[in-house]
Amino acid sequence: MQKFRDVLSRWNGGDLSMMEAGELLGMSERQFRRYRDRYEEAGEAGLLDRRLGKLSTRRVPAEAIEEMLELYRHRYLGWNVTHFHEHLLRDHHFSWGYTFIKTQLHAAGLVERAKRRGAHRRKRERKPCEGMMLHQDGSRHRWLAGEPMLDLIVTMDDATSTIYSAFLIEEEGTASSFRGLLETFVAKGLPSSLYSDRGSHYFVTLKAGGTVDKIRLTQVGRALDRLGIEHIPAYSPEARGRSERMFSTLQDRLPRELALTGIADIETANRFIAQTYLPAHNARFARPPAVQDSAFVAADPQQLAQILCIEEERVVARDNTIAFARLRLQLPQSPIRHHFVKATVKIRQYPDGTLAVFHGPRRIARYMPNGAAIQDTCPIRQAA
């Protein structure tokens, strides 16, 4: 009030124009003129906001607010505000804005206010087009309510944050890495590079915390090298910031979505993730690439299946058997030779656990994960 009176006095004295007076008060010339007229008519009372004491025409009924709060307490407790707001709009036909919902949840003490962020760090720029770099990582978490901890294996594009493959498994390892890569490569093609942590199934690290051995390759490293895909190791959690932030979002949302649908087993959960959750997640969080061209290269799915698997050499014993993973695999009779005693063969273990034995380019036997022979309708087949 004092500032307005001082400016008005200077305007009355001719020291200020109406535009200059408005600028000093942070308002337009027209608004200053209205305030001058109201002050001359009613004094200081004329400057009070005329909306005071009046109910807004956009006021939300108290009953509707309580209904929203009850929904949160009894069905969505623990959800973040953004996730909860999306479900309110989609499933419960509420039309209120995100900020209003957050304010009401804060006022009711149901959601804590966000902590102040730390110092700004510059993040690595995304690759310009999809297929230039993929991230693969696993996150151990209690994804299913009432069940033990499980690993979620995710394969994601660096350029767009699109998740191409995601599934739950009891423990991360070589087989789960191959499964995620196979699902992605069959659907999209071969990328230029893969970025991962330095887990023992990805890299051989001779000294803890040291650099990876580029000569001694793991099964995953051997497969990527054969496909011509560069394998890039991450040397700190901060280096994997993009995938770490993605897992933070998944840990916050996916368990609640699974619980909301009543899913409690891995097989059903993986179907839900692939068919329902991932399309919605990518629509919500994926972003367009800076360059529309794709770096993916098409590949033959049958050839990929023969490369993205565990492959080891064995020498056939005198009884035509092979020892592998605590199994003793009996080779069947073959039309190409009388026996395979002392022959060097390759065993391939596929992501689904099945096994195949190759002599040179030919597959000579197949087995179930427990070692039981599979009758091969075409026992002599060229290997990929």
GROMACS .gro file of C-alpha atoms in nm:
model
  384
    1MET     CA    1   0.000   0.000   0.000
    2GLN     CA    2   0.280   0.242   0.095
    3LYS     CA    3   0.462   0.178  -0.232
    4PHE     CA    4   0.142   0.235  -0.432
    5ARG     CA    5   0.077   0.564  -0.249
    6ASP     CA    6   0.435   0.682  -0.315
    7VAL     CA    7   0.416   0.600  -0.686
    8LEU     CA    8   0.069   0.755  -0.714
    9SER     CA    9   0.197   1.073  -0.546
   10ARG     CA   10   0.488   1.096  -0.790
   11TRP     CA   11   0.246   1.044  -1.081
   12ASN     CA   12   0.014   1.315  -0.947
   13GLY     CA   13   0.315   1.546  -0.920
   14GLY     CA   14   0.405   1.485  -1.284
   15ASP     CA   15   0.735   1.313  -1.205
   16LEU     CA   16   0.623   0.984  -1.361
   17SER     CA   17   0.420   0.893  -1.666
   18MET     CA   18   0.142   0.638  -1.628
   19MET     CA   19   0.358   0.376  -1.808
   20GLU     CA   20   0.656   0.443  -1.577
   21ALA     CA   21   0.433   0.421  -1.270
   22GLY     CA   22   0.300   0.085  -1.387
   23GLU     CA   23   0.654  -0.047  -1.446
   24LEU     CA   24   0.760   0.051  -1.094
   25LEU     CA   25   0.464  -0.143  -0.952
   26GLY     CA   26   0.512  -0.442  -1.182
   27MET     CA   27   0.189  -0.391  -1.374
   28SER     CA   28   0.065  -0.258  -1.705
   29GLU     CA   29  -0.033   0.103  -1.770
   30ARG     CA   30  -0.396  -0.006  -1.798
   31GLN     CA   31  -0.389  -0.190  -1.466
   32PHE     CA   32  -0.230   0.110  -1.292
   33ARG     CA   33  -0.512   0.326  -1.427
   34ARG     CA   34  -0.775   0.086  -1.283
   35TYR     CA   35  -0.601   0.077  -0.944
   36ARG     CA   36  -0.585   0.460  -0.939
   37ASP     CA   37  -0.957   0.486  -1.005
   38ARG     CA   38  -1.040   0.225  -0.738
   39TYR     CA   39  -0.815   0.404  -0.484
   40GLU     CA   40  -0.982   0.738  -0.553
   41GLU     CA   41  -1.329   0.581  -0.511
   42ALA     CA   42  -1.277   0.362  -0.203
   43GLY     CA   43  -0.931   0.430  -0.064
   44GLU     CA   44  -0.710   0.137   0.038
   45ALA     CA   45  -1.011  -0.096   0.057
   46GLY     CA   46  -1.056  -0.052  -0.317
   47LEU     CA   47  -0.718  -0.212  -0.381
   48LEU     CA   48  -0.806  -0.543  -0.215
   49ASP     CA   49  -0.846  -0.847  -0.445
   50ARG     CA   50  -1.217  -0.860  -0.526
   51ARG     CA   51  -1.205  -1.243  -0.544
   52LEU     CA   52  -1.146  -1.267  -0.169
   53GLY     CA   53  -1.433  -1.439   0.009
   54LYS     CA   54  -1.586  -1.571  -0.314
   55LEU     CA   55  -1.592  -1.937  -0.408
   56SER     CA   56  -1.419  -2.022  -0.735
   57THR     CA   57  -1.638  -2.157  -1.013
   58ARG     CA   58  -1.367  -2.420  -1.067
   59ARG     CA   59  -1.366  -2.532  -0.704
   60VAL     CA   60  -1.347  -2.912  -0.666
   61PRO     CA   61  -1.613  -3.056  -0.432
   62ALA     CA   62  -1.477  -3.182  -0.101
   63GLU     CA   63  -1.648  -3.519  -0.160
   64ALA     CA   64  -1.456  -3.571  -0.484
   65ILE     CA   65  -1.126  -3.490  -0.314
   66GLU     CA   66  -1.200  -3.738  -0.036
   67GLU     CA   67  -1.288  -4.004  -0.294
   68MET     CA   68  -0.951  -3.950  -0.462
   69LEU     CA   69  -0.767  -3.970  -0.130
   70GLU     CA   70  -0.950  -4.292  -0.037
   71LEU     CA   71  -0.851  -4.444  -0.370
   72TYR     CA   72  -0.489  -4.367  -0.294
   73ARG     CA   73  -0.506  -4.496   0.064
   74HIS     CA   74  -0.673  -4.827  -0.016
   75ARG     CA   75  -0.561  -4.912  -0.371
   76TYR     CA   76  -0.258  -4.708  -0.474
   77LEU     CA   77  -0.074  -4.647  -0.147
   78GLY     CA   78   0.298  -4.597  -0.211
   79TRP     CA   79   0.260  -4.507  -0.580
   80ASN     CA   80   0.437  -4.195  -0.702
   81VAL     CA   81   0.213  -3.902  -0.793
   82THR     CA   82   0.273  -3.920  -1.170
   83HIS     CA   83   0.186  -4.289  -1.186
   84PHE     CA   84  -0.122  -4.240  -0.966
   85HIS     CA   85  -0.237  -3.941  -1.174
   86GLU     CA   86  -0.213  -4.147  -1.495
   87HIS     CA   87  -0.440  -4.414  -1.348
   88LEU     CA   88  -0.686  -4.153  -1.219
   89LEU     CA   89  -0.725  -4.015  -1.571
   90ARG     CA   90  -0.734  -4.353  -1.745
   91ASP     CA   91  -0.926  -4.579  -1.508
   92HIS     CA   92  -1.130  -4.350  -1.281
   93HIS     CA   93  -1.226  -4.064  -1.515
   94PHE     CA   94  -1.085  -3.786  -1.298
   95SER     CA   95  -0.990  -3.476  -1.496
   96TRP     CA   96  -0.783  -3.280  -1.246
   97GLY     CA   97  -0.428  -3.170  -1.316
   98TYR     CA   98  -0.115  -3.334  -1.180
   99THR     CA   99  -0.019  -3.036  -0.961
  100PHE     CA  100  -0.361  -3.030  -0.791
  101ILE     CA  101  -0.341  -3.404  -0.715
  102LYS     CA  102   0.012  -3.368  -0.577
  103THR     CA  103  -0.091  -3.075  -0.356
  104GLN     CA  104  -0.385  -3.269  -0.210
  105LEU     CA  105  -0.169  -3.576  -0.140
  106HIS     CA  106   0.095  -3.357   0.027
  107ALA     CA  107  -0.169  -3.182   0.238
  108ALA     CA  108  -0.313  -3.518   0.349
  109GLY     CA  109   0.033  -3.644   0.444
  110LEU     CA  110   0.010  -3.939   0.204
  111VAL     CA  111   0.311  -3.843  -0.010
  112GLU     CA  112   0.637  -3.691   0.109
  113ARG     CA  113   0.769  -3.381  -0.056
  114ALA     CA  114   1.066  -3.441  -0.288
  115LYS     CA  115   1.407  -3.380  -0.138
  116ARG     CA  116   1.619  -3.103  -0.276
  117ARG     CA  117   1.834  -3.222  -0.563
  118GLY     CA  118   2.213  -3.232  -0.543
  119ALA     CA  119   2.468  -3.063  -0.764
  120HIS     CA  120   2.403  -3.061  -1.137
  121ARG     CA  121   2.596  -3.320  -1.339
  122ARG     CA  122   2.614  -3.320  -1.714
  123LYS     CA  123   2.488  -3.649  -1.856
  124ARG     CA  124   2.627  -3.824  -2.161
  125GLU     CA  125   2.452  -3.731  -2.483
  126ARG     CA  126   2.231  -3.994  -2.640
  127LYS     CA  127   2.330  -4.166  -2.962
  128PRO     CA  128   2.162  -3.988  -3.254
  129CYS     CA  129   1.973  -4.284  -3.404
  130GLU     CA  130   1.830  -4.611  -3.277
  131GLY     CA  131   2.044  -4.921  -3.306
  132MET     CA  132   2.376  -4.743  -3.252
  133MET     CA  133   2.397  -4.855  -2.889
  134LEU     CA  134   2.190  -5.087  -2.673
  135HIS     CA  135   2.200  -5.112  -2.293
  136GLN     CA  136   2.152  -5.446  -2.122
  137ASP     CA  137   2.136  -5.478  -1.746
  138GLY     CA  138   1.958  -5.663  -1.467
  139SER     CA  139   1.792  -5.535  -1.151
  140ARG     CA  140   1.731  -5.753  -0.845
  141HIS     CA  141   1.414  -5.650  -0.668
  142ARG     CA  142   1.096  -5.787  -0.511
  143TRP     CA  143   0.899  -5.757  -0.834
  144LEU     CA  144   0.617  -5.995  -0.732
  145ALA     CA  145   0.438  -5.940  -0.401
  146GLY     CA  146   0.498  -6.219  -0.152
  147GLU     CA  147   0.762  -6.383  -0.372
  148PRO     CA  148   1.144  -6.397  -0.336
  149MET     CA  149   1.371  -6.144  -0.502
  150LEU     CA  150   1.397  -6.182  -0.880
  151ASP     CA  151   1.610  -6.031  -1.156
  152LEU     CA  152   1.451  -5.820  -1.429
  153ILE     CA  153   1.664  -5.835  -1.745
  154VAL     CA  154   1.616  -5.532  -1.970
  155THR     CA  155   1.756  -5.453  -2.316
  156MET     CA  156   1.705  -5.085  -2.406
  157ASP     CA  157   1.798  -4.847  -2.687
  158ASP     CA  158   2.026  -4.557  -2.594
  159ALA     CA  159   1.884  -4.314  -2.850
  160THR     CA  160   1.518  -4.349  -2.758
  161SER     CA  161   1.501  -4.532  -2.419
  162THR     CA  162   1.272  -4.783  -2.590
  163ILE     CA  163   1.275  -5.117  -2.406
  164TYR     CA  164   1.291  -5.399  -2.660
  165SER     CA  165   1.304  -5.689  -2.414
  166ALA     CA  166   1.222  -5.727  -2.044
  167PHE     CA  167   1.154  -6.042  -1.844
  168LEU     CA  168   1.183  -6.179  -1.492
  169ILE     CA  169   1.420  -6.463  -1.408
  170GLU     CA  170   1.541  -6.621  -1.086
  171GLU     CA  171   1.904  -6.522  -1.142
  172GLU     CA  172   2.086  -6.313  -1.401
  173GLY     CA  173   2.352  -6.489  -1.606
  174THR     CA  174   2.473  -6.590  -1.951
  175ALA     CA  175   2.146  -6.759  -2.053
  176SER     CA  176   1.935  -6.456  -1.957
  177SER     CA  177   2.170  -6.223  -2.147
  178PHE     CA  178   2.140  -6.439  -2.458
  179ARG     CA  179   1.763  -6.450  -2.423
  180GLY     CA  180   1.732  -6.072  -2.410
  181LEU     CA  181   1.970  -6.025  -2.702
  182LEU     CA  182   1.796  -6.289  -2.912
  183GLU     CA  183   1.451  -6.134  -2.854
  184THR     CA  184   1.587  -5.793  -2.950
  185PHE     CA  185   1.797  -5.897  -3.252
  186VAL     CA  186   1.515  -6.106  -3.401
  187ALA     CA  187   1.268  -5.819  -3.364
  188LYS     CA  188   1.494  -5.525  -3.459
  189GLY     CA  189   1.820  -5.651  -3.613
  190LEU     CA  190   2.185  -5.624  -3.512
  191PRO     CA  191   2.299  -5.302  -3.333
  192SER     CA  192   2.638  -5.136  -3.366
  193SER     CA  193   2.730  -5.178  -2.998
  194LEU     CA  194   2.617  -5.313  -2.662
  195TYR     CA  195   2.683  -5.131  -2.333
  196SER     CA  196   2.681  -5.339  -2.015
  197ASP     CA  197   2.834  -5.368  -1.672
  198ARG     CA  198   3.143  -5.582  -1.610
  199GLY     CA  199   2.958  -5.882  -1.467
  200SER     CA  200   3.141  -6.214  -1.504
  201HIS     CA  201   2.898  -6.330  -1.774
  202TYR     CA  202   2.984  -6.022  -1.982
  203PHE     CA  203   3.359  -5.975  -1.932
  204VAL     CA  204   3.668  -6.140  -1.788
  205THR     CA  205   3.825  -5.904  -1.533
  206LEU     CA  206   4.157  -6.033  -1.401
  207LYS     CA  207   4.179  -5.783  -1.114
  208ALA     CA  208   3.883  -5.666  -0.909
  209GLY     CA  209   3.793  -5.314  -1.015
  210GLY     CA  210   4.041  -5.325  -1.302
  211THR     CA  211   4.001  -5.312  -1.677
  212VAL     CA  212   3.841  -5.595  -1.871
  213ASP     CA  213   4.042  -5.849  -2.071
  214LYS     CA  214   3.971  -5.786  -2.441
  215ILE     CA  215   4.144  -6.111  -2.544
  216ARG     CA  216   3.980  -6.367  -2.316
  217LEU     CA  217   3.612  -6.352  -2.405
  218THR     CA  218   3.311  -6.483  -2.219
  219GLN     CA  219   3.032  -6.668  -2.398
  220VAL     CA  220   2.850  -6.338  -2.448
  221GLY     CA  221   3.169  -6.169  -2.566
  222ARG     CA  222   3.237  -6.450  -2.813
  223ALA     CA  223   2.886  -6.427  -2.961
  224LEU     CA  224   2.898  -6.046  -2.994
  225ASP     CA  225   3.243  -6.064  -3.153
  226ARG     CA  226   3.118  -6.319  -3.405
  227LEU     CA  227   2.825  -6.090  -3.492
  228GLY     CA  228   3.052  -5.788  -3.528
  229ILE     CA  229   2.892  -5.597  -3.239
  230GLU     CA  230   3.120  -5.379  -3.025
  231HIS     CA  231   3.094  -5.466  -2.654
  232ILE     CA  232   3.150  -5.161  -2.430
  233PRO     CA  233   3.211  -5.205  -2.053
  234ALA     CA  234   3.086  -4.956  -1.793
  235TYR     CA  235   3.333  -4.872  -1.520
  236SER     CA  236   3.099  -4.706  -1.270
  237PRO     CA  237   2.728  -4.693  -1.177
  238GLU     CA  238   2.725  -4.328  -1.289
  239ALA     CA  239   2.835  -4.439  -1.636
  240ARG     CA  240   2.517  -4.648  -1.655
  241GLY     CA  241   2.303  -4.354  -1.545
  242ARG     CA  242   2.048  -4.393  -1.824
  243SER     CA  243   1.974  -4.758  -1.744
  244GLU     CA  244   1.988  -4.688  -1.369
  245ARG     CA  245   1.722  -4.419  -1.402
  246MET     CA  246   1.511  -4.652  -1.614
  247PHE     CA  247   1.532  -4.922  -1.344
  248SER     CA  248   1.428  -4.667  -1.083
  249THR     CA  249   1.112  -4.602  -1.286
  250LEU     CA  250   1.049  -4.975  -1.335
  251GLN     CA  251   1.095  -5.055  -0.966
  252ASP     CA  252   0.847  -4.784  -0.878
  253ARG     CA  253   0.580  -4.880  -1.134
  254LEU     CA  254   0.604  -5.243  -1.244
  255PRO     CA  255   0.553  -5.416  -0.904
  256ARG     CA  256   0.242  -5.206  -0.845
  257GLU     CA  257   0.103  -5.284  -1.190
  258LEU     CA  258   0.163  -5.657  -1.132
  259ALA     CA  259   0.002  -5.640  -0.787
  260LEU     CA  260  -0.294  -5.445  -0.924
  261THR     CA  261  -0.367  -5.726  -1.173
  262GLY     CA  262  -0.313  -5.999  -0.912
  263ILE     CA  263  -0.020  -6.163  -1.095
  264ALA     CA  264   0.197  -6.376  -0.866
  265ASP     CA  265   0.403  -6.611  -1.087
  266ILE     CA  266   0.695  -6.550  -1.325
  267GLU     CA  267   0.543  -6.698  -1.640
  268THR     CA  268   0.223  -6.492  -1.621
  269ALA     CA  269   0.422  -6.184  -1.520
  270ASN     CA  270   0.648  -6.215  -1.825
  271ARG     CA  271   0.348  -6.240  -2.058
  272PHE     CA  272   0.197  -5.930  -1.895
  273ILE     CA  273   0.527  -5.740  -1.924
  274ALA     CA  274   0.570  -5.825  -2.294
  275GLN     CA  275   0.209  -5.784  -2.406
  276THR     CA  276   0.070  -5.510  -2.180
  277TYR     CA  277   0.329  -5.326  -1.975
  278LEU     CA  278   0.607  -5.262  -2.229
  279PRO     CA  279   0.382  -5.108  -2.497
  280ALA     CA  280   0.237  -4.867  -2.238
  281HIS     CA  281   0.580  -4.796  -2.085
  282ASN     CA  282   0.739  -4.718  -2.422
  283ALA     CA  283   0.446  -4.499  -2.524
  284ARG     CA  284   0.492  -4.304  -2.199
  285PHE     CA  285   0.871  -4.281  -2.167
  286ALA     CA  286   1.035  -4.347  -2.506
  287ARG     CA  287   1.144  -4.042  -2.701
  288PRO     CA  288   1.203  -3.993  -3.075
  289PRO     CA  289   1.564  -4.021  -3.195
  290ALA     CA  290   1.754  -3.712  -3.306
  291VAL     CA  291   1.806  -3.877  -3.646
  292GLN     CA  292   1.532  -4.091  -3.797
  293ASP     CA  293   1.766  -4.333  -3.978
  294SER     CA  294   1.811  -4.673  -3.808
  295ALA     CA  295   2.150  -4.834  -3.747
  296PHE     CA  296   2.001  -5.182  -3.703
  297VAL     CA  297   2.109  -5.444  -3.959
  298ALA     CA  298   1.873  -5.731  -4.043
  299ALA     CA  299   1.988  -6.081  -3.945
  300ASP     CA  300   1.869  -6.438  -4.004
  301PRO     CA  301   1.682  -6.559  -3.690
  302GLN     CA  302   1.800  -6.920  -3.739
  303GLN     CA  303   2.161  -6.808  -3.760
  304LEU     CA  304   2.119  -6.587  -3.451
  305ALA     CA  305   1.984  -6.884  -3.253
  306GLN     CA  306   2.303  -7.078  -3.330
  307ILE     CA  307   2.530  -6.791  -3.221
  308LEU     CA  308   2.350  -6.648  -2.917
  309CYS     CA  309   2.399  -6.957  -2.704
  310ILE     CA  310   2.659  -7.121  -2.482
  311GLU     CA  311   2.907  -7.310  -2.700
  312GLU     CA  312   3.177  -7.543  -2.569
  313GLU     CA  313   3.401  -7.812  -2.715
  314ARG     CA  314   3.410  -8.169  -2.585
  315VAL     CA  315   3.590  -8.491  -2.677
  316VAL     CA  316   3.360  -8.792  -2.713
  317ALA     CA  317   3.428  -9.072  -2.465
  318ARG     CA  318   3.484  -9.436  -2.563
  319ASP     CA  319   3.118  -9.517  -2.497
  320ASN     CA  320   3.001  -9.244  -2.736
  321THR     CA  321   2.895  -9.011  -2.454
  322ILE     CA  322   2.973  -8.650  -2.372
  323ALA     CA  323   2.998  -8.492  -2.028
  324PHE     CA  324   2.835  -8.151  -1.997
  325ALA     CA  325   2.698  -7.959  -1.697
  326ARG     CA  326   2.675  -8.272  -1.478
  327LEU     CA  327   2.494  -8.456  -1.757
  328ARG     CA  328   2.610  -8.756  -1.956
  329LEU     CA  329   2.476  -8.722  -2.310
  330GLN     CA  330   2.455  -9.042  -2.515
  331LEU     CA  331   2.515  -8.988  -2.886
  332PRO     CA  332   2.276  -9.181  -3.115
  333GLN     CA  333   2.383  -9.389  -3.410
  334SER     CA  334   2.465  -9.178  -3.712
  335PRO     CA  335   2.450  -9.252  -4.085
  336ILE     CA  336   2.759  -9.039  -4.151
  337ARG     CA  337   3.007  -9.253  -3.949
  338HIS     CA  338   3.017  -9.564  -3.733
  339HIS     CA  339   3.105  -9.380  -3.409
  340PHE     CA  340   3.239  -9.052  -3.274
  341VAL     CA  341   3.483  -9.190  -3.017
  342LYS     CA  342   3.764  -8.936  -2.951
  343ALA     CA  343   3.607  -8.693  -3.199
  344THR     CA  344   3.598  -8.325  -3.103
  345VAL     CA  345   3.241  -8.194  -3.106
  346LYS     CA  346   3.067  -7.871  -3.007
  347ILE     CA  347   2.782  -7.854  -2.758
  348ARG     CA  348   2.543  -7.562  -2.776
  349GLN     CA  349   2.311  -7.479  -2.489
  350TYR     CA  350   2.029  -7.246  -2.598
  351PRO     CA  351   1.855  -6.986  -2.378
  352ASP     CA  352   1.558  -7.221  -2.326
  353GLY     CA  353   1.793  -7.488  -2.180
  354THR     CA  354   1.783  -7.734  -2.471
  355LEU     CA  355   2.111  -7.876  -2.603
  356ALA     CA  356   2.251  -7.969  -2.943
  357VAL     CA  357   2.573  -8.148  -3.043
  358PHE     CA  358   2.754  -8.057  -3.365
  359HIS     CA  359   3.033  -8.240  -3.546
  360GLY     CA  360   3.179  -7.985  -3.782
  361PRO     CA  361   2.887  -7.810  -3.951
  362ARG     CA  362   2.639  -8.094  -3.885
  363ARG     CA  363   2.405  -8.134  -3.591
  364ILE     CA  364   2.415  -8.495  -3.476
  365ALA     CA  365   2.194  -8.489  -3.164
  366ARG     CA  366   1.950  -8.278  -2.960
  367TYR     CA  367   1.855  -8.303  -2.593
  368MET     CA  368   1.610  -8.166  -2.338
  369PRO     CA  369   1.753  -7.960  -2.049
  370ASN     CA  370   1.758  -8.275  -1.833
  371GLY     CA  371   1.964  -8.465  -2.092
  372ALA     CA  372   1.680  -8.671  -2.244
  373ALA     CA  373   1.733  -8.724  -2.615
  374ILE     CA  374   1.503  -8.549  -2.864
  375GLN     CA  375   1.415  -8.754  -3.170
  376ASP     CA  376   1.552  -8.553  -3.460
  377THR     CA  377   1.343  -8.572  -3.775
  378CYS     CA  378   1.639  -8.432  -3.969
  379PRO     CA  379   1.950  -8.559  -3.789
  380ILE     CA  380   2.198  -8.430  -4.046
  381ARG     CA  381   2.172  -8.051  -4.072
  382GLN     CA  382   2.409  -7.775  -4.162
  383ALA     CA  383   2.504  -7.559  -3.866
  384ALA     CA  384   2.464  -7.183  -3.891
   0.00000   0.00000   0.00000
